Amino acid sequence: MEFLVKPGSVETLETSALVLTVNEQLQLDSQGQLIDTLCAGALSAHLQAGDIQGKLGQTLLLHNLANLKARRVLLVGIGKDEELSDSNVRKLVSAILSTFKNLSIKDATLAFADLTFKDRNAYSSARLVAECLVDGLYVFDQFKSEKAPIVQLNLITFACHQDQQVAVEKACKHGKAIASGMAFTRDLGNMPPNICHPRYLAEQAQELGKLHKNLSIEVLEEKQLEELGAGALLAVAQGSDQPPRMIIMNYHGGKRAEQPYVLIGKGITFDTGGISLKPGASMDEMKYDMGGAASVLGTFKTLLELQLPINVIGVLTCAENMPSGGATRPGDIVTSMSGQTIEILNTDAEGRLVLCDALTYAERFKPQAVINIATLTGACIVALGSQTSGLMGNNLSLIESLLSAGKQASDVAWQLPLFDDYQELLDSPFADIANIGGPKAGTITAGCFLSRFAKKYPWAHLDIAGTAWISGGKEKGATGRPVPLLIQYLLDRVQ
Ligand code: BES
Ligand code: MN
Ligand code: ZN
């Protein structure tokens, strides 16, 4: 999808379809009124005739209006609220796309210059629209014999006011890059686990590295992981025939000496639970347990497209959690890279095990901040649902930056406490720490576990178990979250 930004008058724009908004009071905005005047009140006539009520997402497609350069006008309802909320923007864009998906038009123009979005300026409004437009056309049909019909629409023009042009142009560039990162994340998540294993993720990182001079990739294999003492990561992998990988992605966009930001992604390419086997229902969805790693890869895709002037290191900690005769047992004690010993009481709490070694590994980069991203706990879905990612950490200013990034990017997170009082739930009679904390506060005790390995830098943990994918149903699949949040956080560091 290409974007064009055209400031000035809408009346003279040549386009296959001009999209105008109408509210429940049946009012057009100033751009709509200009068009209405030009075509001698044809739009008002339709409104008065009751052809559309202006309800959010309602559409009316009109042809052959007199005096217009636009071949069609699509009226779309925005409801009664004066300011559009993010979720209403999504509904609006999806209504527009469902109209255009069924038409064989190649271009359309949005006259949204006067539309007001709740808590958003011209830049962030247009960015959300651009992101939703591109993301809304995402399909994953690689494994279908019959492919989804190709959508013809490939050019969107934003008809804006003169003083909005620079902001809207930047918004289109950013929105498109974010959606392309999300598509990469979604593809990886949706990929079946027989194909998407740790070595596959390593290849994906290497492919990105080949395309960009300022990205270098290092892939650590079992022998190197043994030398590093990554006992926790190796323990998770030992029940699988698939060898683990730790993938290090080094993006150099900033000054040489500038300390990097580190993003660590959980990359469990399939989580059976191991010997603490999960129940059978929906187990297929545990292919998405590499959603953290996939979101780091997607963030890098966007980062590379935008070439942000910043240094970022990605660490993908990848393994498959399977229950073979070689698998770890409940009761096994392993030694992590940090030297701390861990009693594995539940082999299904494997995410924290692969992450803890990556957290220790990250110390060598002397990072400004470390953010780990993981589909870590079912308890997080119970607490926050699919709308909001869980956020924990050891540094208030980092937490605040991430909360604000989530809001700006319409990819929200909410903080849960890591009070010291929770730490004792992880006490083990036999080792330094147990890998589970009992039935209460499951998301927080997982965060507490990680905090033991993240003492040397500002650190935050995003639990994306609820937000990274949509379970069951027609919409089943990876969402591409939290790529928008992560990119916003990085954008905020450079501007
Ligand atoms: N990958 C799961 C978490 C998960 C569950 C994500 C459901 C998405 C949907 C993780 O490895 C896990 O199994 N966690 C356990 C932890 C428990 C054993 C302490 C859980 O949440 O049940
Ligand atoms: Mn698990
Ligand atoms: Zn898992």
Short mmCIF file of C-alpha atoms and ligand atoms in Angstrom, two decimals:
data_model
loop_
_atom_site.label_atom_id
_atom_site.label_comp_id
_atom_site.label_asym_id
_atom_site.label_seq_id
_atom_site.Cartn_x
_atom_site.Cartn_y
_atom_site.Cartn_z
CA MET A 1 0.00 0.00 0.00
CA GLU A 2 1.29 3.44 -0.96
CA PHE A 3 0.28 6.68 0.69
CA LEU A 4 0.06 10.17 -0.78
CA VAL A 5 -0.62 13.34 1.15
CA LYS A 6 -2.39 16.17 -0.66
CA PRO A 7 -3.00 19.42 1.13
CA GLY A 8 -5.60 21.88 -0.05
CA SER A 9 -8.97 21.53 -1.63
CA VAL A 10 -10.79 18.23 -1.95
CA GLU A 11 -13.09 19.33 -4.76
CA THR A 12 -10.51 18.99 -7.51
CA LEU A 13 -8.99 15.66 -6.43
CA GLU A 14 -9.18 12.95 -9.01
CA THR A 15 -9.78 9.67 -7.27
CA SER A 16 -11.67 6.41 -7.67
CA ALA A 17 -13.40 6.97 -4.35
CA LEU A 18 -13.57 9.91 -2.01
CA VAL A 19 -14.33 8.93 1.58
CA LEU A 20 -16.34 11.49 3.58
CA THR A 21 -17.63 11.16 7.11
CA VAL A 22 -21.08 11.85 8.49
CA ASN A 23 -22.19 11.79 12.13
CA GLU A 24 -25.47 10.70 13.70
CA GLN A 25 -26.80 14.25 13.53
CA LEU A 26 -26.39 13.74 9.77
CA GLN A 27 -23.74 16.46 9.63
CA LEU A 28 -20.94 16.48 7.08
CA ASP A 29 -17.69 18.17 8.04
CA SER A 30 -16.23 21.14 6.14
CA GLN A 31 -14.65 18.95 3.46
CA GLY A 32 -17.98 17.12 3.03
CA GLN A 33 -19.91 20.36 2.82
CA LEU A 34 -17.66 21.64 0.04
CA ILE A 35 -18.34 18.49 -1.96
CA ASP A 36 -22.05 18.69 -1.21
CA THR A 37 -22.18 22.25 -2.52
CA LEU A 38 -20.25 21.28 -5.61
CA CYS A 39 -22.64 18.47 -6.51
CA ALA A 40 -25.68 20.66 -5.86
CA GLY A 41 -26.71 19.12 -2.56
CA ALA A 42 -26.71 15.50 -3.73
CA LEU A 43 -25.18 14.35 -0.45
CA SER A 44 -27.68 16.26 1.69
CA ALA A 45 -30.46 14.76 -0.39
CA HIS A 46 -29.26 11.26 0.42
CA LEU A 47 -28.96 12.17 4.09
CA GLN A 48 -32.45 13.63 4.21
CA ALA A 49 -33.85 10.61 2.42
CA GLY A 50 -32.50 8.46 5.27
CA ASP A 51 -30.10 6.45 3.11
CA ILE A 52 -27.56 6.49 5.94
CA GLN A 53 -27.96 7.30 9.64
CA GLY A 54 -24.36 8.10 10.42
CA LYS A 55 -23.97 5.17 12.80
CA LEU A 56 -20.39 4.17 13.37
CA GLY A 57 -19.15 2.06 10.48
CA GLN A 58 -22.28 2.45 8.35
CA THR A 59 -21.43 3.07 4.69
CA LEU A 60 -23.14 4.41 1.60
CA LEU A 61 -21.44 4.24 -1.77
CA LEU A 62 -22.56 6.82 -4.33
CA HIS A 63 -21.74 6.97 -8.04
CA ASN A 64 -21.79 9.58 -10.75
CA LEU A 65 -22.30 12.68 -8.63
CA ALA A 66 -22.43 15.80 -10.76
CA ASN A 67 -19.41 18.11 -11.07
CA LEU A 68 -17.01 15.86 -9.14
CA LYS A 69 -13.57 14.68 -10.19
CA ALA A 70 -14.05 11.77 -7.78
CA ARG A 71 -15.68 8.80 -9.52
CA ARG A 72 -17.39 7.65 -6.33
CA VAL A 73 -18.14 9.03 -2.90
CA LEU A 74 -18.16 6.71 0.08
CA LEU A 75 -20.07 8.17 2.98
CA VAL A 76 -19.08 6.53 6.23
CA GLY A 77 -20.74 6.97 9.61
CA ILE A 78 -18.72 8.08 12.64
CA GLY A 79 -21.44 7.78 15.28
CA LYS A 80 -22.46 10.43 17.76
CA ASP A 81 -19.33 11.05 19.80
CA GLU A 82 -17.48 14.22 18.98
CA GLU A 83 -14.11 12.59 19.40
CA LEU A 84 -13.27 9.19 17.97
CA SER A 85 -11.81 6.70 20.43
CA ASP A 86 -9.10 4.32 19.21
CA SER A 87 -11.50 1.41 19.05
CA ASN A 88 -13.96 3.48 17.02
CA VAL A 89 -11.18 4.45 14.63
CA ARG A 90 -10.49 0.75 14.15
CA LYS A 91 -14.16 0.08 13.43
CA LEU A 92 -14.28 2.99 11.00
CA VAL A 93 -11.23 1.82 9.08
CA SER A 94 -12.44 -1.73 8.98
CA ALA A 95 -15.82 -0.62 7.56
CA ILE A 96 -14.01 1.34 4.83
CA LEU A 97 -11.80 -1.64 4.03
CA SER A 98 -14.68 -4.08 3.84
CA THR A 99 -16.36 -1.84 1.27
CA PHE A 100 -13.20 -1.52 -0.82
CA LYS A 101 -12.17 -5.17 -0.54
CA ASN A 102 -15.15 -6.09 -2.68
CA LEU A 103 -14.55 -3.43 -5.33
CA SER A 104 -11.90 -3.54 -7.98
CA ILE A 105 -10.72 0.02 -7.40
CA LYS A 106 -7.04 0.74 -7.02
CA ASP A 107 -7.05 4.04 -5.15
CA ALA A 108 -9.10 6.03 -2.68
CA THR A 109 -8.89 9.38 -0.92
CA LEU A 110 -9.66 9.99 2.73
CA ALA A 111 -11.02 13.42 3.62
CA PHE A 112 -10.37 13.16 7.36
CA ALA A 113 -8.77 16.59 7.87
CA ASP A 114 -11.46 17.78 10.30
CA LEU A 115 -12.08 14.52 12.09
CA THR A 116 -11.15 14.70 15.76
CA PHE A 117 -9.57 11.74 17.48
CA LYS A 118 -9.56 11.47 21.25
CA ASP A 119 -6.15 12.51 22.65
CA ARG A 120 -4.53 12.49 19.21
CA ASN A 121 -3.02 15.25 17.08
CA ALA A 122 -2.80 15.27 13.28
CA TYR A 123 0.30 13.06 13.28
CA SER A 124 -0.92 10.40 15.64
CA SER A 125 -4.44 10.32 14.15
CA ALA A 126 -3.15 9.78 10.64
CA ARG A 127 -0.62 7.25 11.86
CA LEU A 128 -3.29 5.15 13.52
CA VAL A 129 -5.41 5.24 10.36
CA ALA A 130 -2.46 4.33 8.13
CA GLU A 131 -1.43 1.48 10.42
CA CYS A 132 -5.00 0.13 10.60
CA LEU A 133 -5.41 0.34 6.82
CA VAL A 134 -2.30 -1.69 6.10
CA ASP A 135 -2.78 -4.09 9.00
CA GLY A 136 -6.44 -4.54 8.05
CA LEU A 137 -5.45 -6.07 4.73
CA TYR A 138 -3.21 -8.69 6.33
CA VAL A 139 -3.93 -12.28 5.32
CA PHE A 140 -2.09 -15.48 6.13
CA ASP A 141 -2.92 -17.92 3.36
CA GLN A 142 0.48 -19.43 2.70
CA PHE A 143 -0.77 -22.91 3.45
CA LYS A 144 -4.13 -22.64 1.66
CA SER A 145 -4.47 -24.11 -1.81
CA GLU A 146 -7.02 -21.46 -2.61
CA LYS A 147 -5.62 -18.01 -1.88
CA ALA A 148 -7.60 -15.06 -0.60
CA PRO A 149 -8.66 -12.76 -3.46
CA ILE A 150 -6.08 -10.05 -4.13
CA VAL A 151 -7.24 -6.65 -2.92
CA GLN A 152 -6.73 -4.11 -5.71
CA LEU A 153 -6.62 -1.06 -3.48
CA ASN A 154 -2.99 0.02 -3.31
CA LEU A 155 -2.97 3.81 -3.11
CA ILE A 156 -4.50 5.89 -0.34
CA THR A 157 -4.44 9.67 -0.49
CA PHE A 158 -4.89 11.74 2.64
CA ALA A 159 -6.61 15.01 1.76
CA CYS A 160 -5.45 17.24 4.58
CA HIS A 161 -5.09 20.92 5.47
CA GLN A 162 -1.92 22.77 4.49
CA ASP A 163 -0.61 22.96 8.04
CA GLN A 164 -1.07 19.21 8.56
CA GLN A 165 0.98 18.08 5.58
CA VAL A 166 4.37 17.49 7.23
CA ALA A 167 2.84 15.66 10.18
CA VAL A 168 0.61 13.49 8.01
CA GLU A 169 3.46 12.56 5.70
CA LYS A 170 5.54 11.42 8.64
CA ALA A 171 2.52 9.60 10.04
CA CYS A 172 2.05 7.62 6.83
CA LYS A 173 5.68 6.61 6.74
CA HIS A 174 5.64 5.51 10.38
CA GLY A 175 2.22 3.84 10.23
CA LYS A 176 3.21 1.82 7.19
CA ALA A 177 6.51 0.74 8.74
CA ILE A 178 4.79 -0.29 11.96
CA ALA A 179 2.20 -2.33 10.05
CA SER A 180 4.94 -4.05 8.10
CA GLY A 181 6.71 -4.99 11.36
CA MET A 182 3.40 -6.27 12.69
CA ALA A 183 2.83 -8.36 9.57
CA PHE A 184 6.24 -9.99 10.06
CA THR A 185 5.38 -10.73 13.70
CA ARG A 186 1.98 -12.10 12.69
CA ASP A 187 3.46 -14.32 9.97
CA LEU A 188 5.96 -15.82 12.37
CA GLY A 189 3.31 -16.42 15.02
CA ASN A 190 0.88 -17.99 12.58
CA MET A 191 3.53 -20.25 11.07
CA PRO A 192 3.05 -23.90 12.09
CA PRO A 193 5.43 -25.17 14.77
CA ASN A 194 6.83 -27.94 12.57
CA ILE A 195 8.28 -25.21 10.37
CA CYS A 196 8.84 -22.41 12.84
CA HIS A 197 11.39 -23.93 15.24
CA PRO A 198 14.40 -22.24 16.88
CA ARG A 199 16.62 -22.67 13.81
CA TYR A 200 13.91 -21.16 11.61
CA LEU A 201 13.78 -18.07 13.82
CA ALA A 202 17.56 -17.83 13.54
CA GLU A 203 17.29 -17.97 9.75
CA GLN A 204 14.68 -15.20 9.79
CA ALA A 205 17.01 -12.98 11.78
CA GLN A 206 19.89 -13.81 9.43
CA GLU A 207 17.78 -12.96 6.39
CA LEU A 208 17.08 -9.52 7.88
CA GLY A 209 20.80 -9.15 8.60
CA LYS A 210 21.67 -9.87 4.96
CA LEU A 211 19.41 -7.05 3.80
CA HIS A 212 20.79 -4.35 6.09
CA LYS A 213 24.35 -3.19 6.61
CA ASN A 214 23.74 -1.88 10.11
CA LEU A 215 22.26 -5.11 11.46
CA SER A 216 24.56 -7.93 12.50
CA ILE A 217 23.34 -11.30 13.69
CA GLU A 218 25.00 -13.82 15.95
CA VAL A 219 23.45 -17.21 16.59
CA LEU A 220 24.58 -19.16 19.65
CA GLU A 221 24.22 -22.94 19.39
CA GLU A 222 24.19 -25.60 22.09
CA LYS A 223 27.95 -25.85 22.51
CA GLN A 224 28.33 -22.10 22.97
CA LEU A 225 25.35 -22.03 25.31
CA GLU A 226 27.00 -24.74 27.41
CA GLU A 227 30.21 -22.73 27.55
CA LEU A 228 28.23 -19.71 28.68
CA GLY A 229 26.57 -21.79 31.38
CA ALA A 230 23.05 -21.21 30.05
CA GLY A 231 21.78 -24.12 32.15
CA ALA A 232 18.19 -22.89 32.40
CA LEU A 233 17.71 -22.39 28.65
CA LEU A 234 19.36 -25.74 27.90
CA ALA A 235 17.16 -27.50 30.47
CA VAL A 236 14.02 -26.37 28.68
CA ALA A 237 15.33 -27.61 25.33
CA GLN A 238 16.54 -30.99 26.52
CA GLY A 239 13.16 -32.70 26.10
CA SER A 240 13.00 -31.80 22.42
CA ASP A 241 14.72 -33.01 19.27
CA GLN A 242 14.89 -29.39 18.18
CA PRO A 243 18.12 -27.73 19.34
CA PRO A 244 17.81 -24.38 21.15
CA ARG A 245 19.22 -21.14 19.83
CA MET A 246 20.05 -17.79 21.35
CA ILE A 247 19.88 -15.20 18.60
CA ILE A 248 21.54 -11.83 19.06
CA MET A 249 20.53 -9.01 16.75
CA ASN A 250 22.70 -5.93 16.85
CA TYR A 251 21.26 -2.82 15.20
CA HIS A 252 23.60 0.14 14.88
CA GLY A 253 21.69 3.30 14.13
CA GLY A 254 23.10 5.58 16.80
CA LYS A 255 26.57 6.80 17.69
CA ARG A 256 29.20 4.15 18.22
CA ALA A 257 29.63 4.70 21.94
CA GLU A 258 25.94 5.15 22.71
CA GLN A 259 24.64 2.50 25.09
CA PRO A 260 22.02 0.24 23.53
CA TYR A 261 18.46 -0.61 24.44
CA VAL A 262 17.99 -4.35 24.72
CA LEU A 263 14.82 -6.21 23.75
CA ILE A 264 14.63 -9.83 24.89
CA GLY A 265 11.96 -12.09 23.38
CA LYS A 266 10.66 -15.42 24.66
CA GLY A 267 10.91 -17.81 21.72
CA ILE A 268 9.26 -21.07 22.77
CA THR A 269 8.32 -22.37 19.33
CA PHE A 270 5.96 -24.90 20.90
CA ASP A 271 4.98 -25.28 24.54
CA THR A 272 3.53 -28.69 25.42
CA GLY A 273 4.24 -27.97 29.08
CA GLY A 274 6.91 -30.70 29.06
CA ILE A 275 6.47 -33.45 31.69
CA SER A 276 3.97 -31.11 33.41
CA LEU A 277 1.97 -31.67 30.24
CA LYS A 278 -0.75 -29.22 29.28
CA PRO A 279 -4.32 -30.42 28.68
CA GLY A 280 -5.12 -31.21 25.05
CA ALA A 281 -7.74 -28.54 24.34
CA SER A 282 -6.34 -25.70 22.20
CA MET A 283 -2.80 -26.94 22.64
CA ASP A 284 -2.17 -26.01 19.01
CA GLU A 285 -2.22 -22.38 20.16
CA MET A 286 1.03 -22.93 22.01
CA LYS A 287 2.74 -22.40 18.65
CA TYR A 288 2.33 -18.69 19.47
CA ASP A 289 4.54 -19.07 22.52
CA MET A 290 7.33 -17.47 20.49
CA GLY A 291 5.25 -14.27 20.24
CA GLY A 292 7.78 -12.32 22.32
CA ALA A 293 10.63 -13.26 19.99
CA ALA A 294 8.41 -12.58 16.98
CA SER A 295 7.60 -9.12 18.31
CA VAL A 296 11.30 -8.35 18.64
CA LEU A 297 11.86 -9.46 15.03
CA GLY A 298 8.90 -7.33 13.91
CA THR A 299 10.20 -4.34 15.86
CA PHE A 300 13.56 -4.74 14.14
CA LYS A 301 11.83 -4.86 10.75
CA THR A 302 10.20 -1.50 11.48
CA LEU A 303 13.36 -0.09 13.03
CA LEU A 304 15.33 -0.98 9.90
CA GLU A 305 12.70 0.49 7.61
CA LEU A 306 12.76 3.76 9.57
CA GLN A 307 16.52 3.64 10.23
CA LEU A 308 16.08 5.22 13.65
CA PRO A 309 19.26 6.84 15.02
CA ILE A 310 19.57 4.59 18.05
CA ASN A 311 21.40 1.41 19.07
CA VAL A 312 19.17 -1.58 19.78
CA ILE A 313 20.07 -5.16 20.59
CA GLY A 314 17.57 -7.99 20.28
CA VAL A 315 18.06 -11.26 22.12
CA LEU A 316 15.74 -14.09 21.09
CA THR A 317 15.89 -16.99 23.46
CA CYS A 318 14.48 -19.95 21.55
CA ALA A 319 13.64 -23.54 22.41
CA GLU A 320 10.85 -26.07 22.13
CA ASN A 321 9.27 -27.39 25.35
CA MET A 322 8.61 -31.11 24.79
CA PRO A 323 8.20 -34.15 27.09
CA SER A 324 10.73 -36.75 25.89
CA GLY A 325 12.62 -39.26 28.03
CA GLY A 326 15.39 -36.68 28.19
CA ALA A 327 13.11 -33.90 29.44
CA THR A 328 13.53 -32.20 32.80
CA ARG A 329 11.39 -33.55 35.65
CA PRO A 330 9.59 -31.62 38.35
CA GLY A 331 12.18 -31.54 41.12
CA ASP A 332 15.21 -31.16 38.85
CA ILE A 333 17.65 -28.47 39.90
CA VAL A 334 19.58 -26.56 37.24
CA THR A 335 22.19 -23.81 37.40
CA SER A 336 21.44 -20.64 35.45
CA MET A 337 24.01 -18.46 33.69
CA SER A 338 23.89 -16.11 36.68
CA GLY A 339 25.04 -18.92 38.95
CA GLN A 340 21.72 -19.01 40.81
CA THR A 341 20.28 -22.53 41.12
CA ILE A 342 16.67 -23.13 40.16
CA GLU A 343 14.37 -25.91 41.32
CA ILE A 344 12.06 -26.71 38.39
CA LEU A 345 8.82 -27.57 40.19
CA ASN A 346 6.71 -27.24 37.07
CA THR A 347 8.19 -27.81 33.62
CA ASP A 348 5.39 -25.71 32.14
CA ALA A 349 6.88 -22.58 33.71
CA GLU A 350 9.58 -22.71 31.02
CA GLY A 351 9.41 -19.15 29.70
CA ARG A 352 11.07 -17.65 32.75
CA LEU A 353 13.81 -20.28 32.44
CA VAL A 354 14.79 -19.33 28.93
CA LEU A 355 14.47 -15.63 29.73
CA CYS A 356 16.59 -15.64 32.87
CA ASP A 357 19.72 -16.67 30.97
CA ALA A 358 19.07 -14.01 28.34
CA LEU A 359 18.71 -11.41 31.11
CA THR A 360 22.12 -12.38 32.44
CA TYR A 361 23.59 -12.39 28.96
CA ALA A 362 22.29 -8.85 28.40
CA GLU A 363 24.54 -7.46 31.18
CA ARG A 364 27.51 -7.51 28.80
CA PHE A 365 25.92 -4.80 26.63
CA LYS A 366 25.81 -2.28 29.49
CA PRO A 367 22.30 -1.37 28.34
CA GLN A 368 20.41 1.86 28.99
CA ALA A 369 17.37 -0.33 29.56
CA VAL A 370 16.29 -3.93 29.03
CA ILE A 371 12.73 -4.87 28.09
CA ASN A 372 11.71 -8.48 27.90
CA ILE A 373 8.60 -9.52 26.02
CA ALA A 374 6.94 -12.85 26.71
CA THR A 375 3.73 -14.85 26.47
CA LEU A 376 4.51 -15.76 30.04
CA THR A 377 1.42 -16.56 32.09
CA GLY A 378 -2.17 -17.67 31.61
CA ALA A 379 -2.85 -15.68 34.79
CA CYS A 380 -2.18 -12.47 32.86
CA ILE A 381 -5.10 -13.27 30.55
CA VAL A 382 -7.30 -13.76 33.61
CA ALA A 383 -6.17 -10.45 35.11
CA LEU A 384 -6.10 -8.16 32.05
CA GLY A 385 -7.87 -10.01 29.26
CA SER A 386 -6.84 -9.66 25.63
CA GLN A 387 -6.92 -5.87 25.59
CA THR A 388 -3.97 -5.00 27.80
CA SER A 389 -0.45 -6.32 28.25
CA GLY A 390 0.93 -6.81 31.76
CA LEU A 391 3.87 -4.60 32.68
CA MET A 392 6.31 -4.98 35.57
CA GLY A 393 9.79 -3.73 36.26
CA ASN A 394 12.39 -2.27 38.58
CA ASN A 395 12.52 1.32 37.33
CA LEU A 396 9.65 3.78 37.53
CA SER A 397 10.74 6.04 34.71
CA LEU A 398 11.10 3.08 32.33
CA ILE A 399 7.64 1.84 33.36
CA GLU A 400 6.15 5.29 32.78
CA SER A 401 7.78 5.56 29.36
CA LEU A 402 6.33 2.20 28.35
CA LEU A 403 2.85 3.01 29.67
CA SER A 404 2.88 6.24 27.72
CA ALA A 405 4.24 4.56 24.58
CA GLY A 406 1.43 2.02 24.78
CA LYS A 407 -1.19 4.74 24.99
CA GLN A 408 0.27 6.72 22.11
CA ALA A 409 0.57 3.65 19.93
CA SER A 410 -2.89 2.32 20.82
CA ASP A 411 -1.24 -0.83 22.14
CA VAL A 412 -1.77 -0.46 25.85
CA ALA A 413 -0.12 -2.02 28.90
CA TRP A 414 -0.88 -1.77 32.62
CA GLN A 415 1.47 -2.01 35.53
CA LEU A 416 1.29 -4.80 38.12
CA PRO A 417 3.27 -4.51 41.36
CA LEU A 418 6.51 -6.34 42.09
CA PHE A 419 6.44 -5.64 45.84
CA ASP A 420 9.17 -7.42 47.80
CA ASP A 421 6.52 -9.30 49.78
CA TYR A 422 5.78 -11.47 46.77
CA GLN A 423 9.38 -12.67 46.45
CA GLU A 424 9.17 -15.24 49.24
CA LEU A 425 6.55 -17.19 47.27
CA LEU A 426 9.49 -18.37 45.15
CA ASP A 427 11.44 -19.86 48.06
CA SER A 428 12.69 -23.41 47.52
CA PRO A 429 13.87 -25.74 50.28
CA PHE A 430 16.53 -27.18 47.97
CA ALA A 431 17.73 -24.49 45.56
CA ASP A 432 18.18 -20.70 45.44
CA ILE A 433 14.79 -20.19 43.83
CA ALA A 434 11.80 -22.24 42.62
CA ASN A 435 10.41 -21.70 39.14
CA ILE A 436 6.80 -21.33 40.33
CA GLY A 437 5.19 -19.37 43.14
CA GLY A 438 1.96 -21.25 43.80
CA PRO A 439 -1.59 -20.49 42.75
CA LYS A 440 -1.79 -16.82 43.72
CA ALA A 441 -0.58 -13.80 41.70
CA GLY A 442 0.85 -15.96 38.92
CA THR A 443 1.79 -13.07 36.65
CA ILE A 444 3.52 -11.22 39.46
CA THR A 445 5.49 -14.20 40.77
CA ALA A 446 6.69 -14.82 37.20
CA GLY A 447 7.81 -11.18 37.13
CA CYS A 448 9.49 -11.64 40.53
CA PHE A 449 11.38 -14.63 39.17
CA LEU A 450 12.73 -12.56 36.28
CA SER A 451 13.61 -9.63 38.56
CA ARG A 452 16.18 -11.82 40.33
CA PHE A 453 18.18 -11.87 37.11
CA ALA A 454 17.72 -8.22 36.14
CA LYS A 455 19.42 -6.39 38.96
CA LYS A 456 22.15 -4.64 36.99
CA TYR A 457 20.12 -2.31 34.73
CA PRO A 458 16.74 -0.61 34.38
CA TRP A 459 14.44 -3.46 33.40
CA ALA A 460 10.83 -4.02 32.43
CA HIS A 461 8.83 -7.10 31.55
CA LEU A 462 5.81 -7.19 29.23
CA ASP A 463 3.53 -10.19 29.66
CA ILE A 464 1.76 -10.47 26.30
CA ALA A 465 -0.01 -13.82 26.86
CA GLY A 466 -3.38 -12.13 26.28
CA THR A 467 -2.47 -9.57 23.64
CA ALA A 468 -0.16 -11.40 21.22
CA TRP A 469 -2.84 -13.60 19.76
CA ILE A 470 -6.56 -14.09 19.41
CA SER A 471 -7.73 -17.54 20.50
CA GLY A 472 -10.21 -19.75 18.71
CA GLY A 473 -12.97 -18.40 16.48
CA LYS A 474 -12.83 -16.84 13.05
CA GLU A 475 -10.27 -14.19 13.96
CA LYS A 476 -7.84 -16.74 15.40
CA GLY A 477 -4.22 -15.77 14.95
CA ALA A 478 -1.31 -13.55 15.88
CA THR A 479 -2.06 -9.84 16.39
CA GLY A 480 1.34 -8.23 15.84
CA ARG A 481 1.31 -6.74 19.32
CA PRO A 482 3.28 -5.26 21.03
CA VAL A 483 5.26 -4.01 18.00
CA PRO A 484 3.47 -0.61 18.02
CA LEU A 485 4.27 -0.08 21.71
CA LEU A 486 7.92 -1.06 21.32
CA ILE A 487 8.45 1.14 18.27
CA GLN A 488 6.77 4.06 20.02
CA TYR A 489 9.09 3.59 22.98
CA LEU A 490 12.10 3.72 20.64
CA LEU A 491 10.68 6.68 18.67
CA ASP A 492 10.28 8.53 21.97
CA ARG A 493 13.99 7.95 22.72
CA VAL A 494 15.09 9.73 19.55
CA GLN A 495 12.72 12.64 19.27
N1 BES B 1 3.17 -20.16 27.53
C1 BES B 1 2.52 -20.35 28.77
C2 BES B 1 1.62 -19.17 29.17
C3 BES B 1 0.36 -19.02 28.38
C4 BES B 1 -0.76 -19.75 28.72
C5 BES B 1 0.29 -18.13 27.34
C6 BES B 1 -1.92 -19.60 27.99
C7 BES B 1 -0.87 -18.00 26.62
C8 BES B 1 -1.98 -18.73 26.93
C9 BES B 1 3.56 -20.52 29.87
O1 BES B 1 4.70 -21.18 29.49
C10 BES B 1 2.92 -21.35 30.93
O2 BES B 1 2.63 -22.47 30.66
N2 BES B 1 2.72 -20.77 32.10
C11 BES B 1 2.09 -21.45 33.17
C12 BES B 1 2.83 -21.09 34.43
C13 BES B 1 2.44 -21.93 35.61
C14 BES B 1 2.90 -23.35 35.40
C15 BES B 1 3.08 -21.35 36.85
C16 BES B 1 0.63 -20.99 33.23
O3 BES B 1 0.35 -19.83 32.98
O4 BES B 1 -0.21 -21.85 33.48
MN MN B 2 4.55 -23.26 29.63
ZN ZN B 3 5.22 -21.02 27.54
#
